Structures are given as structure tokens and as C-alpha cells.
mmCIF file of C-alpha atoms in Angstrom:
data_model
loop_
_atom_site.group_PDB
_atom_site.id
_atom_site.type_symbol
_atom_site.label_atom_id
_atom_site.label_comp_id
_atom_site.label_asym_id
_atom_site.label_seq_id
_atom_site.Cartn_x
_atom_site.Cartn_y
_atom_site.Cartn_z
ATOM 1 C CA GLU A 76 -35.062 8.955 -1.266
ATOM 2 C CA GLY A 77 -32.892 6.035 -2.654
ATOM 3 C CA VAL A 78 -32.244 4.372 0.845
ATOM 4 C CA THR A 79 -33.174 0.781 1.003
ATOM 5 C CA ILE A 80 -35.292 -0.808 3.503
ATOM 6 C CA ALA A 81 -31.890 -3.245 4.337
ATOM 7 C CA GLU A 82 -30.257 0.009 4.679
ATOM 8 C CA GLN A 83 -32.620 1.721 6.785
ATOM 9 C CA GLN A 84 -32.764 -1.154 8.883
ATOM 10 C CA ARG A 85 -29.073 -1.242 9.748
ATOM 11 C CA ALA A 86 -29.360 2.584 10.226
ATOM 12 C CA ILE A 87 -31.697 1.953 12.784
ATOM 13 C CA GLY A 88 -30.371 -0.704 14.463
ATOM 14 C CA GLN A 89 -26.666 1.387 15.106
ATOM 15 C CA GLN A 90 -28.869 4.175 16.418
ATOM 16 C CA MET A 91 -30.790 1.299 18.883
ATOM 17 C CA SER A 92 -27.538 -0.009 19.946
ATOM 18 C CA ALA A 93 -25.991 2.919 20.661
ATOM 19 C CA MET A 94 -28.925 4.521 23.287
ATOM 20 C CA GLN A 95 -29.296 0.901 24.619
ATOM 21 C CA PHE A 96 -25.655 1.875 25.594
ATOM 22 C CA LEU A 97 -26.570 4.877 26.851
ATOM 23 C CA ALA A 98 -29.670 3.719 28.358
ATOM 24 C CA SER A 99 -27.986 1.689 30.979
ATOM 25 C CA ALA A 100 -27.035 4.724 33.113
ATOM 26 C CA ASP A 101 -28.679 7.598 31.773
ATOM 27 C CA PRO A 102 -32.587 7.747 32.499
ATOM 28 C CA ASP A 103 -33.077 10.180 29.854
ATOM 29 C CA ALA A 104 -31.735 8.182 27.069
ATOM 30 C CA LYS A 105 -33.741 4.998 28.309
ATOM 31 C CA SER A 106 -37.236 7.375 27.705
ATOM 32 C CA GLU A 107 -35.706 8.280 24.487
ATOM 33 C CA LEU A 108 -35.198 4.747 23.635
ATOM 34 C CA THR A 109 -38.649 3.625 24.587
ATOM 35 C CA HIS A 110 -40.192 6.290 22.684
ATOM 36 C CA LEU A 111 -37.948 5.432 19.729
ATOM 37 C CA ILE A 112 -39.133 1.918 20.198
ATOM 38 C CA GLU A 113 -42.929 3.520 20.400
ATOM 39 C CA SER A 114 -42.546 5.345 17.192
ATOM 40 C CA LEU A 115 -41.171 2.295 15.264
ATOM 41 C CA ALA A 116 -43.926 0.042 16.188
ATOM 42 C CA GLN A 117 -46.209 2.574 14.330
ATOM 43 C CA ASP A 118 -44.136 2.822 11.155
ATOM 44 C CA ASP A 119 -46.044 1.671 8.090
ATOM 45 C CA ARG A 120 -43.210 -0.299 6.689
ATOM 46 C CA PRO A 121 -43.620 -3.959 8.152
ATOM 47 C CA GLU A 122 -39.880 -4.393 8.045
ATOM 48 C CA ILE A 123 -39.273 -1.351 10.240
ATOM 49 C CA ARG A 124 -42.647 -2.260 12.694
ATOM 50 C CA GLY A 125 -40.624 -5.752 13.125
ATOM 51 C CA ILE A 126 -37.718 -3.797 14.525
ATOM 52 C CA ALA A 127 -39.313 -2.354 17.285
ATOM 53 C CA ILE A 128 -41.590 -5.782 18.020
ATOM 54 C CA ALA A 129 -37.982 -7.881 18.078
ATOM 55 C CA GLU A 130 -37.298 -5.066 21.104
ATOM 56 C CA LYS A 131 -40.383 -5.430 22.944
ATOM 57 C CA PHE A 132 -39.573 -9.332 22.619
ATOM 58 C CA LYS A 133 -36.547 -8.966 23.909
ATOM 59 C CA ALA A 134 -37.492 -6.541 26.872
ATOM 60 C CA GLU A 135 -40.215 -9.734 27.927
ATOM 61 C CA ILE A 136 -37.302 -12.282 27.841
ATOM 62 C CA SER A 137 -35.294 -10.077 30.186
ATOM 63 C CA GLY A 138 -38.328 -10.615 32.774
ATOM 64 C CA VAL A 139 -38.060 -14.713 31.774
ATOM 65 C CA ARG A 140 -36.845 -15.754 35.576
ATOM 66 C CA ASP A 141 -39.637 -14.154 37.118
ATOM 67 C CA ALA A 142 -42.622 -14.883 35.100
ATOM 68 C CA SER A 143 -45.065 -17.832 35.898
ATOM 69 C CA PRO A 144 -45.503 -20.951 33.983
ATOM 70 C CA GLU A 145 -48.539 -19.507 32.188
ATOM 71 C CA GLN A 146 -46.617 -15.856 31.091
ATOM 72 C CA ARG A 147 -43.372 -18.403 30.377
ATOM 73 C CA GLU A 148 -45.789 -21.025 27.415
ATOM 74 C CA SER A 149 -47.954 -17.790 26.947
ATOM 75 C CA LEU A 150 -44.147 -15.983 25.443
ATOM 76 C CA VAL A 151 -43.125 -19.154 23.586
ATOM 77 C CA GLU A 152 -46.304 -19.091 21.948
ATOM 78 C CA ARG A 153 -46.264 -15.454 20.824
ATOM 79 C CA CYS A 154 -42.777 -15.813 19.427
ATOM 80 C CA LEU A 155 -43.523 -19.217 17.621
ATOM 81 C CA GLY A 156 -46.329 -17.405 16.595
ATOM 82 C CA MET A 157 -44.399 -14.337 15.290
ATOM 83 C CA ILE A 158 -42.105 -16.976 13.346
ATOM 84 C CA ASP A 159 -44.875 -18.425 11.556
ATOM 85 C CA GLU A 160 -46.085 -15.215 10.510
ATOM 86 C CA SER A 161 -43.079 -13.839 8.426
ATOM 87 C CA GLY A 162 -41.048 -17.036 8.012
ATOM 88 C CA ILE A 163 -38.039 -18.000 10.139
ATOM 89 C CA THR A 164 -35.486 -15.289 10.036
ATOM 90 C CA PRO A 165 -32.372 -14.738 11.565
ATOM 91 C CA THR A 166 -34.164 -12.350 13.960
ATOM 92 C CA GLY A 167 -36.590 -14.542 14.511
ATOM 93 C CA TYR A 168 -34.628 -17.281 15.234
ATOM 94 C CA SER A 169 -32.191 -14.498 17.331
ATOM 95 C CA ILE A 170 -35.168 -14.220 19.649
ATOM 96 C CA ALA A 171 -36.212 -17.810 20.097
ATOM 97 C CA ASN A 172 -32.583 -19.129 20.990
ATOM 98 C CA MET A 173 -32.533 -16.203 23.327
ATOM 99 C CA LEU A 174 -36.002 -17.008 24.656
ATOM 100 C CA ALA A 175 -35.478 -20.657 25.078
ATOM 101 C CA LYS A 176 -31.382 -20.097 26.759
ATOM 102 C CA SER A 177 -33.271 -17.740 29.447
ATOM 103 C CA LEU A 178 -35.817 -20.426 29.739
ATOM 104 C CA GLU A 179 -32.899 -22.518 30.429
ATOM 105 C CA ALA A 180 -31.316 -20.191 32.816
ATOM 106 C CA ALA A 181 -34.502 -19.954 34.947
ATOM 107 C CA GLY A 182 -34.501 -23.766 35.328
ATOM 108 C CA ASP A 183 -37.305 -24.583 32.925
ATOM 109 C CA SER A 184 -35.654 -27.069 30.893
ATOM 110 C CA GLU A 185 -38.305 -28.967 29.402
ATOM 111 C CA LEU A 186 -40.378 -25.846 28.006
ATOM 112 C CA ALA A 187 -36.760 -24.537 26.754
ATOM 113 C CA ALA A 188 -36.294 -28.039 25.143
ATOM 114 C CA SER A 189 -39.452 -28.105 23.229
ATOM 115 C CA LEU A 190 -39.080 -24.887 21.951
ATOM 116 C CA TYR A 191 -35.710 -25.774 20.444
ATOM 117 C CA ASP A 192 -37.590 -28.586 19.134
ATOM 118 C CA GLU A 193 -39.816 -26.669 17.530
ATOM 119 C CA LEU A 194 -36.872 -23.716 16.208
ATOM 120 C CA ALA A 195 -34.886 -26.461 14.585
ATOM 121 C CA THR A 196 -38.300 -27.972 13.025
ATOM 122 C CA ARG A 197 -38.855 -24.192 11.249
ATOM 123 C CA LEU A 198 -34.590 -24.023 10.917
ATOM 124 C CA ALA A 199 -34.591 -27.140 8.813
ATOM 125 C CA THR A 200 -37.294 -25.510 6.044
ATOM 126 C CA ALA A 201 -35.575 -22.367 5.897
ATOM 127 C CA ASP A 202 -34.967 -20.909 2.444
ATOM 128 C CA ASP A 203 -31.752 -19.182 4.094
ATOM 129 C CA GLU A 204 -28.862 -21.908 3.805
ATOM 130 C CA ARG A 205 -27.446 -20.844 6.871
ATOM 131 C CA LEU A 206 -30.482 -20.931 8.653
ATOM 132 C CA ARG A 207 -31.046 -24.508 7.801
ATOM 133 C CA GLY A 208 -27.635 -25.287 8.739
ATOM 134 C CA LEU A 209 -28.398 -24.171 12.691
ATOM 135 C CA ALA A 210 -31.469 -27.084 12.776
ATOM 136 C CA THR A 211 -28.892 -29.685 14.099
ATOM 137 C CA LYS A 212 -27.407 -27.144 16.736
ATOM 138 C CA ALA A 213 -30.976 -26.596 18.120
ATOM 139 C CA THR A 214 -31.853 -30.138 17.989
ATOM 140 C CA GLY A 215 -28.680 -30.519 19.870
ATOM 141 C CA SER A 216 -29.423 -27.555 22.066
ATOM 142 C CA ALA A 217 -32.804 -29.446 22.918
ATOM 143 C CA ARG A 218 -31.034 -32.650 23.843
ATOM 144 C CA ARG A 219 -28.673 -30.413 26.110
ATOM 145 C CA ALA A 220 -31.932 -28.903 28.000
ATOM 146 C CA ARG A 221 -33.087 -32.824 28.898
ATOM 147 C CA LEU A 222 -29.905 -34.273 30.248
ATOM 148 C CA MET A 223 -30.846 -33.229 34.085
ATOM 149 C CA GLY A 224 -31.082 -36.457 35.731
ATOM 150 C CA ASN A 225 -30.593 -38.552 32.768
ATOM 151 C CA GLU A 226 -27.594 -40.357 31.235
ATOM 152 C CA MET A 227 -25.151 -38.670 28.865
ATOM 153 C CA GLU A 228 -23.744 -39.702 26.203
ATOM 154 C CA LEU A 229 -19.737 -39.091 24.901
ATOM 155 C CA LEU A 230 -17.795 -40.618 22.074
ATOM 156 C CA GLY A 231 -15.671 -39.996 19.658
ATOM 157 C CA MET A 232 -11.620 -39.601 19.204
ATOM 158 C CA THR A 233 -8.959 -38.806 22.544
ATOM 159 C CA ALA A 234 -5.796 -36.567 21.723
ATOM 160 C CA ASP A 235 -4.087 -39.532 22.039
ATOM 161 C CA GLY A 236 -5.438 -41.283 19.003
ATOM 162 C CA GLU A 237 -7.620 -43.813 20.878
ATOM 163 C CA MET A 238 -11.319 -44.165 21.256
ATOM 164 C CA LEU A 239 -13.241 -42.880 24.515
ATOM 165 C CA ASP A 240 -14.259 -45.979 26.382
ATOM 166 C CA TRP A 241 -17.561 -44.105 27.869
ATOM 167 C CA SER A 242 -18.644 -47.055 29.389
ATOM 168 C CA SER A 243 -15.313 -47.266 31.751
ATOM 169 C CA TYR A 244 -16.312 -44.446 33.720
ATOM 170 C CA ARG A 245 -19.553 -45.987 34.983
ATOM 171 C CA GLY A 246 -19.190 -46.249 38.818
ATOM 172 C CA LYS A 247 -17.556 -42.657 38.953
ATOM 173 C CA VAL A 248 -18.379 -39.283 39.745
ATOM 174 C CA VAL A 249 -17.190 -37.651 35.902
ATOM 175 C CA LEU A 250 -16.678 -33.966 34.940
ATOM 176 C CA VAL A 251 -17.418 -33.413 31.522
ATOM 177 C CA ASP A 252 -15.560 -30.009 30.498
ATOM 178 C CA TYR A 253 -16.015 -28.203 27.249
ATOM 179 C CA TRP A 254 -13.260 -25.470 27.191
ATOM 180 C CA ALA A 255 -10.548 -23.927 24.727
ATOM 181 C CA SER A 256 -7.188 -22.394 25.115
ATOM 182 C CA TRP A 257 -9.076 -19.354 24.440
ATOM 183 C CA CYS A 258 -11.175 -19.176 26.910
ATOM 184 C CA GLY A 259 -10.387 -17.013 29.556
ATOM 185 C CA PRO A 260 -12.959 -18.234 32.293
ATOM 186 C CA CYS A 261 -12.151 -22.401 31.133
ATOM 187 C CA ARG A 262 -8.321 -21.028 31.885
ATOM 188 C CA GLY A 263 -9.580 -19.642 35.245
ATOM 189 C CA GLU A 264 -11.244 -22.920 36.494
ATOM 190 C CA VAL A 265 -8.282 -25.007 35.722
ATOM 191 C CA PRO A 266 -6.852 -25.175 39.241
ATOM 192 C CA ASN A 267 -10.272 -25.815 41.115
ATOM 193 C CA MET A 268 -10.450 -29.012 38.803
ATOM 194 C CA LYS A 269 -6.728 -30.160 40.037
ATOM 195 C CA ARG A 270 -7.425 -29.113 43.302
ATOM 196 C CA ASN A 271 -10.692 -31.481 43.050
ATOM 197 C CA LEU A 272 -8.945 -33.757 41.173
ATOM 198 C CA GLU A 273 -6.231 -34.362 43.654
ATOM 199 C CA ILE A 274 -8.447 -34.865 46.690
ATOM 200 C CA TYR A 275 -11.102 -37.064 45.016
ATOM 201 C CA ARG A 276 -8.970 -38.809 42.043
ATOM 202 C CA ASP A 277 -8.692 -41.835 44.800
ATOM 203 C CA ARG A 278 -12.307 -41.797 45.792
ATOM 204 C CA GLY A 279 -13.654 -41.966 41.752
ATOM 205 C CA PHE A 280 -13.754 -38.580 40.359
ATOM 206 C CA ALA A 281 -12.288 -38.164 36.846
ATOM 207 C CA ILE A 282 -12.296 -35.201 34.399
ATOM 208 C CA ILE A 283 -12.877 -35.305 30.497
ATOM 209 C CA GLY A 284 -12.221 -32.517 28.643
ATOM 210 C CA ILE A 285 -13.996 -31.722 25.082
ATOM 211 C CA ASN A 286 -11.257 -29.251 23.590
ATOM 212 C CA MET A 287 -12.439 -26.644 21.038
ATOM 213 C CA ASP A 288 -9.519 -25.350 19.957
ATOM 214 C CA ARG A 289 -9.483 -25.230 15.841
ATOM 215 C CA THR A 290 -5.508 -26.018 15.908
ATOM 216 C CA ARG A 291 -3.861 -28.888 17.276
ATOM 217 C CA ASP A 292 -0.639 -26.370 18.067
ATOM 218 C CA ALA A 293 -2.772 -24.186 20.759
ATOM 219 C CA TYR A 294 -4.114 -27.556 22.330
ATOM 220 C CA ASP A 295 -0.580 -29.010 22.813
ATOM 221 C CA LYS A 296 0.821 -26.341 24.126
ATOM 222 C CA TYR A 297 -1.767 -25.033 26.342
ATOM 223 C CA VAL A 298 -1.960 -28.776 28.003
ATOM 224 C CA ALA A 299 2.019 -29.101 27.898
ATOM 225 C CA ASP A 300 2.040 -25.541 29.895
ATOM 226 C CA GLU A 301 -0.540 -26.554 32.369
ATOM 227 C CA GLU A 302 0.207 -30.136 32.984
ATOM 228 C CA ILE A 303 -3.207 -31.408 31.891
ATOM 229 C CA SER A 304 -3.196 -34.868 32.865
ATOM 230 C CA TRP A 305 -7.021 -35.835 32.065
ATOM 231 C CA VAL A 306 -8.576 -37.176 29.250
ATOM 232 C CA ASN A 307 -9.412 -34.865 26.378
ATOM 233 C CA LEU A 308 -11.615 -35.441 23.230
ATOM 234 C CA PHE A 309 -9.964 -33.705 19.883
ATOM 235 C CA PRO A 310 -11.145 -35.276 16.900
ATOM 236 C CA GLY A 311 -8.341 -35.511 13.867
ATOM 237 C CA ASP A 312 -10.591 -34.013 11.174
ATOM 238 C CA ASP A 313 -10.143 -30.255 11.059
ATOM 239 C CA GLU A 314 -13.482 -29.800 9.582
ATOM 240 C CA LEU A 315 -15.061 -31.321 13.102
ATOM 241 C CA LYS A 316 -12.638 -28.463 15.312
ATOM 242 C CA GLY A 317 -13.862 -25.971 17.416
ATOM 243 C CA TRP A 318 -17.430 -25.244 17.642
ATOM 244 C CA ASP A 319 -18.138 -28.318 15.026
ATOM 245 C CA HIS A 320 -16.903 -30.481 17.527
ATOM 246 C CA PRO A 321 -19.344 -33.671 17.101
ATOM 247 C CA MET A 322 -19.996 -33.508 21.115
ATOM 248 C CA ALA A 323 -20.174 -29.846 20.880
ATOM 249 C CA VAL A 324 -23.029 -30.147 17.682
ATOM 250 C CA HIS A 325 -24.605 -33.017 19.613
ATOM 251 C CA TYR A 326 -25.202 -31.248 22.834
ATOM 252 C CA GLY A 327 -25.996 -27.918 20.943
ATOM 253 C CA VAL A 328 -22.887 -25.999 23.265
ATOM 254 C CA GLY A 329 -22.380 -22.668 21.866
ATOM 255 C CA ALA A 330 -20.635 -21.451 24.885
ATOM 256 C CA ILE A 331 -17.707 -21.980 27.215
ATOM 257 C CA PRO A 332 -16.868 -23.035 29.511
ATOM 258 C CA THR A 333 -19.597 -25.538 29.850
ATOM 259 C CA ALA A 334 -18.987 -28.045 32.858
ATOM 260 C CA ILE A 335 -21.071 -31.166 32.906
ATOM 261 C CA LEU A 336 -20.984 -33.125 36.227
ATOM 262 C CA VAL A 337 -22.244 -37.163 35.987
ATOM 263 C CA ASP A 338 -22.964 -39.101 38.970
ATOM 264 C CA ARG A 339 -21.585 -43.146 39.073
ATOM 265 C CA ASP A 340 -25.108 -44.171 37.714
ATOM 266 C CA GLY A 341 -24.306 -42.116 34.707
ATOM 267 C CA LYS A 342 -26.773 -39.613 34.971
ATOM 268 C CA VAL A 343 -26.349 -35.759 35.228
ATOM 269 C CA VAL A 344 -26.798 -33.674 38.193
ATOM 270 C CA SER A 345 -25.371 -30.700 36.984
ATOM 271 C CA LEU A 346 -24.695 -28.493 33.789
ATOM 272 C CA SER A 347 -22.830 -25.570 35.284
ATOM 273 C CA ALA A 348 -20.421 -27.468 37.715
ATOM 274 C CA ARG A 349 -17.696 -25.138 38.478
ATOM 275 C CA GLY A 350 -16.198 -23.245 41.590
ATOM 276 C CA ALA A 351 -17.997 -23.167 44.709
ATOM 277 C CA ARG A 352 -20.734 -25.255 42.864
ATOM 278 C CA LEU A 353 -18.616 -28.147 41.907
ATOM 279 C CA ASP A 354 -16.711 -27.914 45.061
ATOM 280 C CA ALA A 355 -20.248 -28.636 46.799
ATOM 281 C CA LEU A 356 -21.624 -31.464 44.303
ATOM 282 C CA LEU A 357 -18.636 -33.152 44.546
ATOM 283 C CA GLU A 358 -18.763 -33.301 48.708
ATOM 284 C CA GLU A 359 -22.509 -34.159 48.111
ATOM 285 C CA LEU A 360 -21.380 -36.841 45.617
ATOM 286 C CA ILE A 361 -18.362 -38.694 46.980
ATOM 287 C CA GLY A 362 -18.241 -37.217 50.813
ATOM 288 C CA SER A 363 -16.010 -34.355 52.351
ATOM 289 C CA ALA A 364 -12.142 -34.428 52.202
ATOM 290 C CA GLU A 365 -11.799 -33.660 55.807
ATOM 291 C CA ALA A 366 -14.358 -36.899 57.115
ATOM 292 C CA GLU A 367 -11.669 -39.350 54.465
ATOM 293 C CA SER A 368 -9.105 -37.954 56.396
ATOM 294 C CA ASP A 369 -10.555 -38.878 60.165
ATOM 295 C CA THR A 370 -11.399 -41.922 58.656
ATOM 296 C CA GLU A 371 -7.536 -42.621 57.561
ATOM 297 C CA ASN A 372 -6.795 -41.604 61.332
#
């Protein structure tokens, strides 16, 4: 008594988070979690039932990779139906975004893109101003999901204060790398990028960085320390830095590193060109370094 629905939702959310953590290693905790979700699904209050519905949906999303095309389409329809029934909420957005990302990871890029488009439409008319602000990024995510096999558009100011001439890179294989100095995996990939640039630079390989740092000092220090030689897009306007970088918004990039490889015709061939994957793609698109060395000898 005296406890609001919102407070109960928060308490249940905290309880569920703790049980989910335990369930990853304890079968008994997993059974208790299942029982809790089932009991919440029977609650008279729609706000509490919604928690159970969301958790069940998340469990289904985790199996998207192994689902059939029909099952995936059904899941998307149900997800949108759930949103349309109660209106777009932070929870509904989170679930739809999770599903779209899972579809992308499963290689179903067109279905993911269509879900992002539908989500953007609903976000644009949301009562919550913060949700309305996510519509543009959802549209960008749809644009990113459709990049494979298509041309990528790049524009903006370089860290040197010049406008990028994207057309001058046509005829080269280009790695477009979204990164920040605070991103550990981004930093970890730099030696591999340098190595490949050393091998393939004279044979038509280039790198363009999209820097996501919030301050110029952080960017400058890292570039100087690591002796980064390739061009980076870095906006001059503070309001366009970090996750608000125009090229991050344009392609809905909400996680880094994001490494996109573009072939000599300007077509995207990979949205995850890092590590051994980058090595293999460059050998496929440009040719092995060993073969080139043999030819020169």
C-alpha cells in the first residue's frame, strides 16, 4: 500500500536483473526466474504483465539466428503489434531495437531495415520527446542495414579542417572505421590496421576514420601517441561530436568499433571488417602480399 506502479516496476526490474545474473550459472535460479515471469504474466495490472511480455519477447529474440524466415517475420509483426497496442514506450523501443540488431547479426538485413523504418515512423510521433529524438537514428540504422552491396556516402570536415573529397577514393579499397580513443577494442585493432596499410597502401588500400571522441584534446593526444597517419572526420561543432557525429547519425552507428569495408567500385562488402576478417577481405579484393612479392622478384 502506498507504493506506486512505477516503484513496483523498478523493484521487479531489479529483482529480475539479479535473478538473470544468477540463472546464467544456477539451474535453480533459472527455474525461479521462469516461475517469476509466468506469475507476472498472470497479474491483473497491465503494467506488470508488460514486464513478463517483454521478458518472453527477449527470450525469443535470442533465438532469431536459428529461426526460419517465417518465424522472423512473425516476430517482427508481433513486436510492432505490441507497440501499436500500447503506444511506443522506452521498453517497446528497446525490444524492437534489440530485435532489429539481432536480425542484422543473423544476416537478415532487409527485414532488419524494414523494422528500423517502422520503428522510426512510430518514434517520430511519440509523446516522449526523448523517443522522438531517436527517430533519426532509427532511420540511419535502416540505411546502414541496407549498405551491403550498395554505395556508401561519406562527407564532412576532416581533423585538418578540410572537406573530405570522398570521390577521390573511388578505385581504392577503403576501410571506414568508427572509433574513439576511449574504446579499448578500437585501440586493439590499430596495429592490425597499420600492418595492412603498410602491406596494401601502394596497391590501393586506404583508411578513413570517423572519430567519436567528445573533445579535440582526447583525439589529438591519441593520434599523436599512436602516430595515426590516415584521414579522420572530426566535426568542429561541439554539438556534433561523439555519438552525435553526423556520419554516426546518418548510419545509425550506436556501438563501436564499427568497421565498414568499401571496394574499388564504392560498394560495401563488409560491415565488420576487423581482425582476420579484414585480412581475408583485403587478400580477396587486392591480392596476397606474398604473390605481389613473388612478382616483383
